[in-house]
Structure formats: structure tokens, C-alpha cells
Coordinates of C-alpha atoms in Angstrom, one line a residue:
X23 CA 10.7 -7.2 26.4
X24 CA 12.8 -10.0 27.7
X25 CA 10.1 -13.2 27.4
X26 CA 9.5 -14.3 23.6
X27 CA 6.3 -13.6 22.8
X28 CA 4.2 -13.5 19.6
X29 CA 2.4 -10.2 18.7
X30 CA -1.4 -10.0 17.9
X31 CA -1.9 -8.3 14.4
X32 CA -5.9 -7.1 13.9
X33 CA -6.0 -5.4 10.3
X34 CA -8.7 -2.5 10.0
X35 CA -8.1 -1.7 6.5
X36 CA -11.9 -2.9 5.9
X37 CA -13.3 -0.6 8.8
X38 CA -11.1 2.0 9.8
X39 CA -9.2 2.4 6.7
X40 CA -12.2 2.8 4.7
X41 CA -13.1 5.9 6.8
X42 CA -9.9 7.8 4.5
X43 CA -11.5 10.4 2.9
X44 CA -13.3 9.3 -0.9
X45 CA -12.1 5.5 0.1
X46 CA -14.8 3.2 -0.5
X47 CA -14.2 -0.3 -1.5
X48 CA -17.0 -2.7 -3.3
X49 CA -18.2 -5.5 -2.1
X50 CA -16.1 -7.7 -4.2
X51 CA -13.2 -6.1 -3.4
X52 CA -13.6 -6.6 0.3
X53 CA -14.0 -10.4 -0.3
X54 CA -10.4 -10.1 -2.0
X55 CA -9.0 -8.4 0.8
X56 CA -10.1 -10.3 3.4
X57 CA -8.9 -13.1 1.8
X58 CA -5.5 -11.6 1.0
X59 CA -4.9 -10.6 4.6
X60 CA -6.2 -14.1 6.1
X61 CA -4.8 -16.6 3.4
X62 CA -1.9 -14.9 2.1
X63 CA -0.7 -12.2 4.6
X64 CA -1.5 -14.4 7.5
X65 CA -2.8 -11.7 10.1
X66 CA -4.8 -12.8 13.2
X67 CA -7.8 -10.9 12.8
X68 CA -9.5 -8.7 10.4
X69 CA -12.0 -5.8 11.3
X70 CA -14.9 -5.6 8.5
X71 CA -17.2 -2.9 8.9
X72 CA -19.2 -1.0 11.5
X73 CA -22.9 -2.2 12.1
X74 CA -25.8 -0.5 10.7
X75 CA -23.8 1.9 8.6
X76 CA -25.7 0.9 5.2
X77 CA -27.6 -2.0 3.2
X78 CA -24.9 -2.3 1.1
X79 CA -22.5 -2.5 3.5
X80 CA -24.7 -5.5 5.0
X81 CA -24.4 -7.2 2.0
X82 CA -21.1 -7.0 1.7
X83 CA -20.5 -8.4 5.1
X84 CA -23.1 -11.3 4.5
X85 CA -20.7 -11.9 1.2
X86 CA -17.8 -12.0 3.5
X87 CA -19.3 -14.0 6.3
X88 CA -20.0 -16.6 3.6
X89 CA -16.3 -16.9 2.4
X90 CA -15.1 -17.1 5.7
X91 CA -17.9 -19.5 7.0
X92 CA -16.9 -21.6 4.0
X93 CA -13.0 -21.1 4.7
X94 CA -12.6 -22.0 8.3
X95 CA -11.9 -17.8 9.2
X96 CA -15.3 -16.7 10.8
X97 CA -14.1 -16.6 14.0
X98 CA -11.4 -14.2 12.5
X99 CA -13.8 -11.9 11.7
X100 CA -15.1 -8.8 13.6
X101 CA -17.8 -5.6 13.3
X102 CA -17.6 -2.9 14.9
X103 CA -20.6 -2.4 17.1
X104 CA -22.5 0.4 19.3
X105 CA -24.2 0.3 23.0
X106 CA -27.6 0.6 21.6
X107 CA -29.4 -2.4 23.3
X108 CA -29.7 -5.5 20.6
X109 CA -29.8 -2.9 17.4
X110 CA -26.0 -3.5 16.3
X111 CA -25.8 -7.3 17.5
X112 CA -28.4 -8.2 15.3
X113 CA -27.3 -6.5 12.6
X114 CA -23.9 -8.7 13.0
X115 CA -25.8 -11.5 13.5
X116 CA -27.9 -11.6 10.6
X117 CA -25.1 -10.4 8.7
X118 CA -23.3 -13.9 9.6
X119 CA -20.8 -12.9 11.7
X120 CA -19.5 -14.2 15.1
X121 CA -17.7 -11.3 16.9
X122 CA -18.4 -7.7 17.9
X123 CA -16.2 -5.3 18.8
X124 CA -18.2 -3.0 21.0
X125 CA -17.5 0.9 21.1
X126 CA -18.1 2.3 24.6
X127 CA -17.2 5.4 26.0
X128 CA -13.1 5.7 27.5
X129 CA -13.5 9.3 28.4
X130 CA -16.0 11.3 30.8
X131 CA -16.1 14.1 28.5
X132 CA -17.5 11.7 25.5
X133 CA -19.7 10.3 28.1
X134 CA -20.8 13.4 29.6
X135 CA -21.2 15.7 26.5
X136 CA -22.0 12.9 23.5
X137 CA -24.2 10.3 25.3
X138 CA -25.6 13.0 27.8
X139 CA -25.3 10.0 30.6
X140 CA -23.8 9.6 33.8
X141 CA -21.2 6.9 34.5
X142 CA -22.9 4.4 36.3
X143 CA -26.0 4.6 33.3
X144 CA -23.3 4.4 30.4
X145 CA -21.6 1.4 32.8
X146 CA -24.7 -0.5 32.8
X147 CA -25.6 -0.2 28.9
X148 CA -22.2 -1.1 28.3
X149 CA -23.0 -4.5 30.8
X150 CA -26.5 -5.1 29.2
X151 CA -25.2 -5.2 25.9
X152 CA -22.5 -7.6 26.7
X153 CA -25.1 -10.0 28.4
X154 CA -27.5 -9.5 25.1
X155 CA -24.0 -10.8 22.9
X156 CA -23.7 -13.8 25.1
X157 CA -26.9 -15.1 24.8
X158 CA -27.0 -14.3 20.7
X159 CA -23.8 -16.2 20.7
X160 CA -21.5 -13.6 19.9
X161 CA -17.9 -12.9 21.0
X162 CA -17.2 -9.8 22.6
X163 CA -14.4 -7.0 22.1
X164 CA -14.6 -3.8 23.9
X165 CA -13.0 -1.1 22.7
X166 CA -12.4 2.0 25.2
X167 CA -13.0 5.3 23.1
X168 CA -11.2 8.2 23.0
X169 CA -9.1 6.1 25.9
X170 CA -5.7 8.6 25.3
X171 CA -8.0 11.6 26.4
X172 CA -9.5 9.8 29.5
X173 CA -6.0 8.4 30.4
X174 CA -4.6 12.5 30.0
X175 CA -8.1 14.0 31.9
X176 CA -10.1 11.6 34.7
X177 CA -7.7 8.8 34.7
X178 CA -10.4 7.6 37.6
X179 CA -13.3 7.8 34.8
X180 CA -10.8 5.0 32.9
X181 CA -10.5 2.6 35.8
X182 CA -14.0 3.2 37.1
X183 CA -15.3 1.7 33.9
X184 CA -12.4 -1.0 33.4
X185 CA -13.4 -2.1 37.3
X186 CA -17.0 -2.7 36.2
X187 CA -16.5 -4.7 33.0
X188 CA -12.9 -6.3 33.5
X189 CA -15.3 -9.4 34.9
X190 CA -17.6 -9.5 32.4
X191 CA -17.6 -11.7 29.2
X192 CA -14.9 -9.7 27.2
X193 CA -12.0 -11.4 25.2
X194 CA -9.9 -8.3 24.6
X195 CA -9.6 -4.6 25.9
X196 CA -8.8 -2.2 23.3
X197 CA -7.3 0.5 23.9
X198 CA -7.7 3.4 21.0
X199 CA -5.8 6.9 20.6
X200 CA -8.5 7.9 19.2
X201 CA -7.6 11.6 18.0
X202 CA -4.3 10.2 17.5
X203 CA -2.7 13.2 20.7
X204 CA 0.0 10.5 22.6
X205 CA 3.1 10.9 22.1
X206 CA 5.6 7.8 22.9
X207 CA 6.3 8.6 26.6
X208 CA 2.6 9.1 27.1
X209 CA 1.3 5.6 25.6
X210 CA 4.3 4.0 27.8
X211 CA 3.4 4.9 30.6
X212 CA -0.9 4.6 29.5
X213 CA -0.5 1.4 28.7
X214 CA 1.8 0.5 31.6
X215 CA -0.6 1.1 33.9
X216 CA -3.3 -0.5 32.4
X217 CA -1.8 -3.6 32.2
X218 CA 0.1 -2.9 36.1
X219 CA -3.7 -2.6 37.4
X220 CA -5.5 -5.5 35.2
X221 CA -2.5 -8.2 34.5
X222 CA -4.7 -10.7 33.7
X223 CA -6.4 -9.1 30.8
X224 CA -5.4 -9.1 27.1
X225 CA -5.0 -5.0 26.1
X226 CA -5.0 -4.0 22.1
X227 CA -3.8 -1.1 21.2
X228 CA -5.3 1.0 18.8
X229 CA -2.5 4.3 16.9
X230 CA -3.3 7.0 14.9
X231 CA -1.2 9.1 13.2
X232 CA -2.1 12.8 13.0
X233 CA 1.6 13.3 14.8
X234 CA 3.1 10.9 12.4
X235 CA 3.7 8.9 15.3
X236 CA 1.4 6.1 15.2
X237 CA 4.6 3.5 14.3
X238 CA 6.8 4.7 17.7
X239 CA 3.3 4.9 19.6
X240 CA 3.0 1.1 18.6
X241 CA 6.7 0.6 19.3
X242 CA 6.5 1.9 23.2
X243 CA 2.9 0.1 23.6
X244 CA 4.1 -3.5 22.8
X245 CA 7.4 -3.0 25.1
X246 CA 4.9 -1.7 27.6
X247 CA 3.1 -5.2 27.2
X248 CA 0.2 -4.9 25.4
X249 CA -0.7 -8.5 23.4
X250 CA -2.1 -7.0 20.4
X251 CA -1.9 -4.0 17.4
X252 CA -4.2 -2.3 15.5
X253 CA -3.0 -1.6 11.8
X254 CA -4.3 -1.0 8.0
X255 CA -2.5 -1.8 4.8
X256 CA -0.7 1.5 3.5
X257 CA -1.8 3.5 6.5
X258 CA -5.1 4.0 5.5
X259 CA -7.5 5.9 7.6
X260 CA -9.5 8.7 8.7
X261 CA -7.4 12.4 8.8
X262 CA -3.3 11.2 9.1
X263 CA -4.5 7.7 8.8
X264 CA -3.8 4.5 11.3
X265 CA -0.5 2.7 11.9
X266 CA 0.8 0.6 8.7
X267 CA 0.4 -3.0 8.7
X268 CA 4.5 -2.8 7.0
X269 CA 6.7 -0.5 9.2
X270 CA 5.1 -2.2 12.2
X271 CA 5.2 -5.9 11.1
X272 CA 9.5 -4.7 10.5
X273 CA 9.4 -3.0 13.7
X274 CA 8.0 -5.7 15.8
X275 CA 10.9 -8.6 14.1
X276 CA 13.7 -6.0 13.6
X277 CA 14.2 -3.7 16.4
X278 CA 11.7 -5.8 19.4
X279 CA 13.4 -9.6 18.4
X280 CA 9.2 -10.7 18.7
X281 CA 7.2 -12.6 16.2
X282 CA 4.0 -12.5 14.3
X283 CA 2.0 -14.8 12.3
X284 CA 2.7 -11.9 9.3
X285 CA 4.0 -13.3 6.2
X286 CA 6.4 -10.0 5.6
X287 CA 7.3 -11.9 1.6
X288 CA 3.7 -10.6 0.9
X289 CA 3.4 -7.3 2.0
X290 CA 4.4 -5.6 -1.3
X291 CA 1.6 -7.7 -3.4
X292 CA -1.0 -6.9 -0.9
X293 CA -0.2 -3.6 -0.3
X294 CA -0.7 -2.7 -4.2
X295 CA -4.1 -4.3 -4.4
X296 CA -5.1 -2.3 -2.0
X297 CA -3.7 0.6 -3.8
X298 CA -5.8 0.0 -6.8
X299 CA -8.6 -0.7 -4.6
X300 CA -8.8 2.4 -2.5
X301 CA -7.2 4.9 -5.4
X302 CA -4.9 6.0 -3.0
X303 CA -1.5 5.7 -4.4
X304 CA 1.8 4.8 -2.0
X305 CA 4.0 7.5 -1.9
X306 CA 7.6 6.2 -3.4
X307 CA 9.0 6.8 0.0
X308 CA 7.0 4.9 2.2
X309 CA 9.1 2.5 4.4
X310 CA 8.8 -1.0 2.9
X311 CA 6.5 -0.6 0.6
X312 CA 7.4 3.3 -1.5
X313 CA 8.7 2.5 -4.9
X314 CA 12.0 4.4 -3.9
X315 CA 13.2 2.8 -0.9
X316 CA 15.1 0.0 -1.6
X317 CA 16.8 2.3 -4.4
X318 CA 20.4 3.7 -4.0
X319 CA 21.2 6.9 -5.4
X320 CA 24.5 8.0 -4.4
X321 CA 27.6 7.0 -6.5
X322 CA 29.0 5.9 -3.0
X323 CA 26.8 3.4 -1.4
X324 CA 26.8 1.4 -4.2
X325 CA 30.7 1.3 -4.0
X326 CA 29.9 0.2 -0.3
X327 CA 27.2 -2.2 -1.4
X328 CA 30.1 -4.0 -3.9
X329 CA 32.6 -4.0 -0.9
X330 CA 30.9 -6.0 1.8
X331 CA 27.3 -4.7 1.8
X332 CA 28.3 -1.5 3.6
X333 CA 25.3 0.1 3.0
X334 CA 22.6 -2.6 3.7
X335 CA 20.6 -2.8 6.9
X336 CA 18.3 -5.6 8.2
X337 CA 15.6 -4.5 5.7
X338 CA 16.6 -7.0 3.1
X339 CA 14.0 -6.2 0.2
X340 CA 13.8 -9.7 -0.6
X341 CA 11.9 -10.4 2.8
X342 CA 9.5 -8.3 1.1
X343 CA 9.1 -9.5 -2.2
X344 CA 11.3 -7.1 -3.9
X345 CA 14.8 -6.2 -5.3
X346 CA 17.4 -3.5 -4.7
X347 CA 18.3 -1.1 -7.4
X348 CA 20.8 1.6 -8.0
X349 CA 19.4 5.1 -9.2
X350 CA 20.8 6.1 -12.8
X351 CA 21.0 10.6 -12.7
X352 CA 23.1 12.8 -11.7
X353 CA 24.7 11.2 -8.5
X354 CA 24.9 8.2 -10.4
X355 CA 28.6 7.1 -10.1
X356 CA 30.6 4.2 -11.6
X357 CA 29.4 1.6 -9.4
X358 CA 25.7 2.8 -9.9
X359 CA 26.2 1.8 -13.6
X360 CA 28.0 -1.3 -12.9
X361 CA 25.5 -2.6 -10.8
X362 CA 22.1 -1.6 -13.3
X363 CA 24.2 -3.6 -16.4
X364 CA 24.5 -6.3 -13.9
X365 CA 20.9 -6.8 -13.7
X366 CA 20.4 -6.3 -17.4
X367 CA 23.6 -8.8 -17.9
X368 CA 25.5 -6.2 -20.1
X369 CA 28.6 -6.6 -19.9
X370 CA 30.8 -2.5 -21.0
X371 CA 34.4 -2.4 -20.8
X372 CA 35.9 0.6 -18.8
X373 CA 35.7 3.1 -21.9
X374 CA 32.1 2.9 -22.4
X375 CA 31.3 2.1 -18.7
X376 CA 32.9 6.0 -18.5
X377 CA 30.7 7.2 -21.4
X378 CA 27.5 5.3 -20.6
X379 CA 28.0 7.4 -16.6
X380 CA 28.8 10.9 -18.6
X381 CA 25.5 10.2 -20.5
X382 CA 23.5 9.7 -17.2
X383 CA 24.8 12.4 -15.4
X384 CA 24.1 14.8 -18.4
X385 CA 20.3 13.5 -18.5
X386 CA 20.5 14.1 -14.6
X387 CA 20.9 17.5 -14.6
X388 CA 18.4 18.1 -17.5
X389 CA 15.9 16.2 -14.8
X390 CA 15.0 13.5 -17.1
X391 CA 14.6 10.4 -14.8
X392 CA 17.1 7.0 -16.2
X393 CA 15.4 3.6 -15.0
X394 CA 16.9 0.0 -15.4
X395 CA 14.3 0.0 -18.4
X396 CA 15.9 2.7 -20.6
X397 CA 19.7 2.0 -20.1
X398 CA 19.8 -0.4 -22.8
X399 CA 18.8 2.4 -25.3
X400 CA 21.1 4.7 -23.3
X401 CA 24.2 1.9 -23.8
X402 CA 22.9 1.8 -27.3
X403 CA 22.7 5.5 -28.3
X404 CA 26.1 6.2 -26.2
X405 CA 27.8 3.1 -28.2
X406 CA 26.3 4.6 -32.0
X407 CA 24.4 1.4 -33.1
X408 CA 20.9 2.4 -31.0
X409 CA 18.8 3.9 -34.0
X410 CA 19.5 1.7 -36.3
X411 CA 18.7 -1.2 -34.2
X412 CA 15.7 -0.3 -33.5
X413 CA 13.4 -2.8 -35.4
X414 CA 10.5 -0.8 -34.8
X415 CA 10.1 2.6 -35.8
X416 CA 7.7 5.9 -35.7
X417 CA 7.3 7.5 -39.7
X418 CA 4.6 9.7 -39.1
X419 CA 1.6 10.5 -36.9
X420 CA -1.3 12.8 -36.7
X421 CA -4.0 13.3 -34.2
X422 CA -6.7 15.6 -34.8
X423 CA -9.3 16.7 -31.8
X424 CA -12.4 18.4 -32.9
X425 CA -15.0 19.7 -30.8
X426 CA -17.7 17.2 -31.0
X427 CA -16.0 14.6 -32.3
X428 CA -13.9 12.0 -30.9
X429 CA -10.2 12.1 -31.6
X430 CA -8.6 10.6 -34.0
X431 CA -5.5 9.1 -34.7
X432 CA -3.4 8.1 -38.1
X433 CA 0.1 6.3 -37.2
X434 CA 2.9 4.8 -39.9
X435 CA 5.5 2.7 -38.5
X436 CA 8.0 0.6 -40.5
X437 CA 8.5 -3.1 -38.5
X438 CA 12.0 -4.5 -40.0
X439 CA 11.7 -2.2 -43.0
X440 CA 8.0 -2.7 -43.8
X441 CA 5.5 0.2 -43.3
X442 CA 2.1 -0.2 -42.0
X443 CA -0.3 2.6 -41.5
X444 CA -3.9 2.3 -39.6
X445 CA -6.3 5.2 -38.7
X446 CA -9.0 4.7 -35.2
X447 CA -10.8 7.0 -33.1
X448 CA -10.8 7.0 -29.8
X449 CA -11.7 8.5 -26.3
X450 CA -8.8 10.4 -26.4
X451 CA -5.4 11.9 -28.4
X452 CA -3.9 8.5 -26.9
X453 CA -6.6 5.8 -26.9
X454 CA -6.8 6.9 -30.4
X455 CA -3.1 6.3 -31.0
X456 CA -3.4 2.7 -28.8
X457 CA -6.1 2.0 -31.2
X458 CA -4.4 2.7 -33.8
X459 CA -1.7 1.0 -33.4
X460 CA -3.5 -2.9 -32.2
X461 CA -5.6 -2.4 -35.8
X462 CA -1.8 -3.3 -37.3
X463 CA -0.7 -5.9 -34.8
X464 CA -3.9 -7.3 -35.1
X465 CA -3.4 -7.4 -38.9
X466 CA 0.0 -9.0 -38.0
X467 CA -1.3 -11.1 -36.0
X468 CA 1.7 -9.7 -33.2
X469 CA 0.8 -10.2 -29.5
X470 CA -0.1 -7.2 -28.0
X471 CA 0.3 -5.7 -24.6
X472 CA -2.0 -4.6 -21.6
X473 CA -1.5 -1.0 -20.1
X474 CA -1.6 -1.4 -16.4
X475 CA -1.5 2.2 -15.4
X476 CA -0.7 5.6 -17.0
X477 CA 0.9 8.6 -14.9
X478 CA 1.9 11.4 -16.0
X479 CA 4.7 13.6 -13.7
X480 CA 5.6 17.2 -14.1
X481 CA 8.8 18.1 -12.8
X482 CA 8.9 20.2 -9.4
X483 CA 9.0 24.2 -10.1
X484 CA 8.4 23.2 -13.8
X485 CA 6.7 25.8 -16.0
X486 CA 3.8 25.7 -19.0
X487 CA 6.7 24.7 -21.5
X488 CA 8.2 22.7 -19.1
X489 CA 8.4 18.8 -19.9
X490 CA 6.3 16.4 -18.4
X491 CA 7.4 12.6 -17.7
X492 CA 4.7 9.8 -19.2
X493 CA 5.3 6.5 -16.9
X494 CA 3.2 3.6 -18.1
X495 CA 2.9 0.3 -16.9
X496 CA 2.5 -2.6 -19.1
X497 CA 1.4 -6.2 -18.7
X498 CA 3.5 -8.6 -21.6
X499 CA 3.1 -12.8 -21.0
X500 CA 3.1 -12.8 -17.1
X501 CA 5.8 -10.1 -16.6
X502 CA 4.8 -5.9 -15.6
X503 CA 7.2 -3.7 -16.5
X504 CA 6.9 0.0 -17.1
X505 CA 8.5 3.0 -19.8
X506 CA 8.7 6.6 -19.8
X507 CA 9.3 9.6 -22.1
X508 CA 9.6 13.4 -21.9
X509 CA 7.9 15.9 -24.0
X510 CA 6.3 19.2 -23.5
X511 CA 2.8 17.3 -24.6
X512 CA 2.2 13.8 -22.5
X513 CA 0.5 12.5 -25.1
X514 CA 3.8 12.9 -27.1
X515 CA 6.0 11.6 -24.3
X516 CA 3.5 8.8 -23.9
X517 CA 3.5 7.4 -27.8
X518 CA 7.5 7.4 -27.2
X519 CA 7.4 5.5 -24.5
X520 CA 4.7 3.5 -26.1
X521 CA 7.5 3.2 -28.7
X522 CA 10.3 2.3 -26.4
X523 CA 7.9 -0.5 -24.9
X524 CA 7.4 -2.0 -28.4
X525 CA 10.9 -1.9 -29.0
X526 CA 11.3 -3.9 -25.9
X527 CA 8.9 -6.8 -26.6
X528 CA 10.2 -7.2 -30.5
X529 CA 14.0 -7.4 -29.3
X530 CA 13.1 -9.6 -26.7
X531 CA 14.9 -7.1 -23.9
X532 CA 12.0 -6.8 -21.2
X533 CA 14.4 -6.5 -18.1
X534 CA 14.5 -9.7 -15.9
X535 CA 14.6 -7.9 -12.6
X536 CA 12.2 -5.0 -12.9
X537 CA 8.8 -6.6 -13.1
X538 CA 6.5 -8.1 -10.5
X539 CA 4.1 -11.0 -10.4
X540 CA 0.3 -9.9 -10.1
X541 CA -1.8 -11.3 -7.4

């Protein structure tokens, strides 16, 4: 760990990732990512697919080839490809790419029981192949399967087959846990002696999480020397999943003092396409990336935060394209508040500071949620002049669903004291209401907002009466900020927050901090 060296990054979001359970990604939306992780995230190579897994997935690698034939990246490109005589090269080839990374066999039990071969046969379809790739012009990768097994059960099996290839025309040795069974100790010392017995050779290596390990497996391979990582964007990948391109990108700067070619102010952006791409959603406390982490709850590390940082670490959310905020519920203390009116640019004195925190920590222990986005109404309400400033305002609503028929919805709101009223059906109780509602801007000729995403949250341990949290996420001239509501019905917690949102946009008050740019 002493020399300065930079770290290989190869993202298999495309590949490996895609093997997560009801993950499939369209052929447009692979273009995007692949240009998001070459142009924008900056990693050194991108995995794309495995050969001969479908026609469609051939055309989506032609469509990719083309872009990064056009783009400079081709050589950045790789497929994963089997020992199966010329059958997967020229399916690479014709697809337009340049480099295969060829899956042999790195245990004698996968050898013995999967191919049915011997050794020395698998050996010498693993060396025909590679001679076929040379002469179709193709770079070659070789990736050791099921290697972590074959290091535990015939280390000789392991060596046998690197001394047979580790002359042949192969860039880069990688070297996959493929059941993801190592534990930090074991992929030290693995990886150790690989490299101890072939120094000359350039080792990948290849985690998978199914002992949530994956990250410190990385961690203990790179100080053992390896050149290269294998990672996806959120963790994506079969059963636990694969090491994420995030913790190990802070990992490999933070705690190792190496580099990458990882543009870490990015992460965050890419990481939610890929979110919407794959439908798997980032749980709010993933590291970097979970909608909770750079979020303080307790009363005192915000009181450390105002006092010299005492409660920050060397994973600045800035780096990452993001802010820090300060929880408002029950644990919320003084400074909590402080700091959230900071970012709004409210300024309380200490009287109401005391019963803007009293009001929080009574909604607290009710279990309603406070964001940065509501704690103007809160300052409002606590401070007597929030209903009446409310320019916009809910009279009367009615939703009627009838078995084969679709809903309906009838709204009357009063905007600055005149009422409107508008009627629309919809797909749903809430489209209906949406519907509703854009029939008077559009007669008002208002600019209206796009939703972005809908959620709808019920509380842990709640029961059928229990109230459910409506989040939505809207889109308003460049800027993405979300609202919530409780009610025992989401549809009713979502027109409140639909209301709070409109609120918003006619006062003017969208917060300044809690939005983010989209891609």
C-alpha cells in the first residue's frame, strides 16, 4: 500500500447487474448508461452483456458498439464470452465489439462436474479459443470461475491452469468470488498468492456480496495488490448483489490514500438513473448514495456540527453531489431547527425558535415525518398567520369510483379569493383529481408541474386505520423537490400534499437546497 498507484474500476452494471432478479434494462437505456459511466462517471471499462444470450440483446450491443465506435470508447467495451470454439467471438464480433472477457473454468469441481472434462481438455479449449480471438482481432480477458472455491479446494487445479495460459495472449486475469464465500482474511491471502506466484500479470478482482462483504473483500484485495475492481451502480446483481461502484470508489480515496479515474461529484446523478432504469429503488441508508445518510438526527451532533464540525467525517456530501441536512422529529433539538431555517433563510427569534422545536417534537412522537419542505408551514401554523396565508385553498372535493367506470373527480379551490371548480375522469381516485385540477390552471393559464414519482409509506407496526405517508416528487422550472401528507386514505394524504406543493409554487417558497438537477 505504500507506492501510489491508480486503481482499475470495470463497471458490470450492464452484465452482471442485470442478472438481479426482474432487472432488465432496454436497449436505449443501456446506451444512456454506458454513456453515463464513460463520459460522465469516468470509469475505465464497462462490461455489456454476455454473448449469445438473445437477439435482442445483440441489438442492443450493436446500438452500443455504434456509440462507442462513434465516441472514441470501443476499446472500453467488453462481452462476456464462453469456451465454445468461435460461437461467442463471433457473436462479439458481429455485434461490433473489440474485447471478450472469456469465462473458463477456476475450479476442478466446475470442470469436473459442469463441463464433464478433464484438465488438460478444458486447458486446451481455453488455449484454442484465445488463438481464435487473436486472429478475429479481438482482445482477450480471462476470467477464472468460481476461483474463491478452487483457491479453498485444489489450490493446484488454480495454478495448473494459470501455468498454462499465464503466456498466452491475455490482458487481464480476473479473479471472481463467484458464490460470493471469502471472507476478508481469505481473499488476502487468495489474492496474495496469486500475484506472489505471477507478478508480472495484471489480476481483477471480481466481489459478491451474499456475506455483505463484497466492500471489505475489495478493501483486503487491492492492499493485497490486485490492479483492478469489479463493481455495479447500487449494488446490483444476481442473489446479495456485486460490490457498489460508491462505497468502493470512497473506500479506495478515503481509507487506501489511492486514486481512480471516478468522478465521485457524479455518483448520486448516476446512481438514480439507474434506479429508475432497473426499478430497484436505493434503500435510504445506503452509504453515499441512501437518501438518509448525510442526514443528522440527534439534537447533539448538530450542536457539534455548529461548533467546529464535530460530527463530520471525510465523507463530505458535496464530493458527491449532495447536501447535509438535519432531521426535524422527535430528537430534533434546538440546533436541528436552527440549522433547517438556515437553509430556508428564516430567520425566528429564541421564543418561537422554542415553539417551532415543541411543535416538531410533538409531530415526532405522533410518527409524522417533518422535511426541510414543510417547516415553513410548521413556522407558519406555530406563529398563527399559516391558514390564512395560504393563497391557495381546498373548498370541496368528491371522487366517486364505480365498478366499470373510471373514476371521477370534482375539485373547488379558491386561488386569492376566487373559486374555480372543474370535474375529469381519470385512471384512478388521483389521476382524476390531477386531472382535475390542470383543466383550471389550464383555464388560468398557470404553469403547471410534472410528478416525478409517487410513494406511498405506511408506518412500521401500523394497523388498517393506521395513517399512511404520500411522498411525491415534483418537477417545477428546472428544480425537483418533493411533499408529503398523512391520512388514513393515500389518496387523501396525496391531494394534501398536492396542496402543499401548489402552495409552494404560488408563494414562490420551493426550498433552495432540497432539489437536485436531472441528468
Amino acid at each position: 500500500m505504500g507506492e501510489a498507484r491508480k486503481i482499475e474500476i470495470m463497471d458490470t452494471t450492464l452484465r452482471d447487474g442485470e442478472q438481479t432478479s426482474g432487472v432488465s434494462f432496454a436497449a436505449q437505456e443501456k446506451v444512456s448508461v454506458v454513456r453515463l459511466l464513460l463520459e460522465e462517471l469516468k470509469v475505465d471499462r464497462v462490461e455489456i452483456a454476455s454473448a449469445r444470450v438473445s437477439e435482442g440483446e445483440f441489438q442492443s450491443v450493436k446500438k452500443m458498439a455504434q456509440w462507442a465506435h462513434t465516441h472514441g470508447y470501443i476499446d472500453r467495451l467488453e462481452v462476456l464470452g464462453f469456451v465454445d470454439g468461435t460461437t461467442s467471438l463471433e457473436w462479439i464480433v458481429n455485434a461490433g465489439c473489440k474485447v471478450v472477457n472469456l469465462l473458463c473454468k477456476g475450479s476442478l469441481k466446475h470442470c469436473t462436474y459442469q463441463l464433464c472434462k478433464s484438465q488438460q481438455e478444458h486447458l486446451a479449449d481455453v488455449k484454442n479459443t484465445i488463438v481464435h480471438a487473436q486472429r478475429m482481432g479481438l482482445t482477450v480477458n480471462l476470467y477464472l470461475e468460481d476461483w474463491s472455491n478452487g483457491m479453498r479446494d485444489s489450490k493446484e487445479y488454480v495454478f495448473r491452469m494459470m501455468d498454462g495460459l499465464k503466456d498466452e495472449a491475455v490482458t487481464r486475469f480476473m479473479l471472481p468470488d463467484t458464490l460470493g464465500v471469502l471472507n476478508p482474511d481469505e481473499t488476502h491471502l487468495f489474492c496474495s498468492e496469486m500475484i506472489a506466484r505471477y507478478p508480472k500479470l495484471h489480476f481483477d478482482f471480481h466481489a459478491h456480496n451474499d456475506y455483505d462483504l463484497a466492500v471489505a473483500n475489495v478493501y483486503e484485495a487491492i492492499k493485497a495488490g490486485v490492479k483492478g475492481v469489479h463493481v455495479t451502480v447500487n449494488g446490483l446483481g444476481e442473489r446479495a448483489g456485486n460490490a457498489p461502484i460508491t462505497s468502493v470508489v470512497a473506500l479506495i480515496h478515503d481509507h487506501m490514500g489511492l486514486s481512480t479515474n471516478v468522478d465521485e461529484s457524479k455518483l448520486y446523478s448516476v446512481s438514480k438513473v439507474v434506479e429508475s432504469y432497473s426499478g430497484v429503488r436505493i434503500p435510504n441508508n445506503k452509504p453515499v448514495i441512501g437518501d438518509n445518510v448525510f442526514t443528522q438526527v440527534a439534537g447533539v451532533h448538530a450542536d457539534g456540527d455548529k461548533k467546529k464540525n464535530l460530527y463530520f467525517n471525510d465523507l463530505m456530501p458535496e464530493r458527491f453531489g449532495r447536501f447535509r441536512e438535519y432531521a426535524l422529529g422527535k430528537n430534533a433539538g434546538r440546533s436541528n431547527i436552527i440549522k433547517n431555517l438556515e437553509a430556508l433563510g428564516i430567520e425566528l427569534d429564541d421564543e418561537a425558535t422554542r415553539k417551532v422545536t415543541a411543535r416538531i417534537i410533538e409531530l415526532g412522537d405522533r410518527k409524522e415525518i417533518v422535511n426541510l419542505d414543510e417547516l415553513p408551514y410548521i413556522v407558519s401554523d406555530v406563529l398563527k398567520n399559516g391558514v390564512e396565508n395560504q393563497d391557495i385553498k381546498m373548498l370541496n372535493y368528491s371522487l366517486t369510483l364505480t365498478d366499470g367506470l373510471r373514476p371521477t373527480a370534482t375539485v373547488k379551490i379558491s386561488i386569492k379569493g376566487e373559486i374555480y371548480q372543474e370535474t375529469a375522469a381519470g385512471d384512478g381516485q388521483y389521476h382524476a383529481f390531477s386531472k382535475a385540477m390542470y383543466k383550471i390552471y389550464k383555464k388560468l393559464d398557470k404553469p403547471a408541474p410534472e410528478l416525478i414519482d409517487y410513494v406511498v409509506v405506511i408506518p412500521p407496526g401500523g394497523k388498517t386505520n393506521a395513517y399512511v405517508q404520500t411522498v411525491i416528487t415534483w418537477k417545477f422550472q428546472d428544480k425537483v423537490f418533493k411533499t408529503r401528507a398523512l391520512d388514513i386514505d393515500q389518496t387523501v394524504a396525496a391531494i394534501k400534499a398536492t396542496m402543499k406543493m401548489l402552495n409552494m409554487i404560488e408563494s414562490g417558497n420551493i426550498p433552495n437546497m432540497n432539489y437536485m438537477r436531472l441528468p
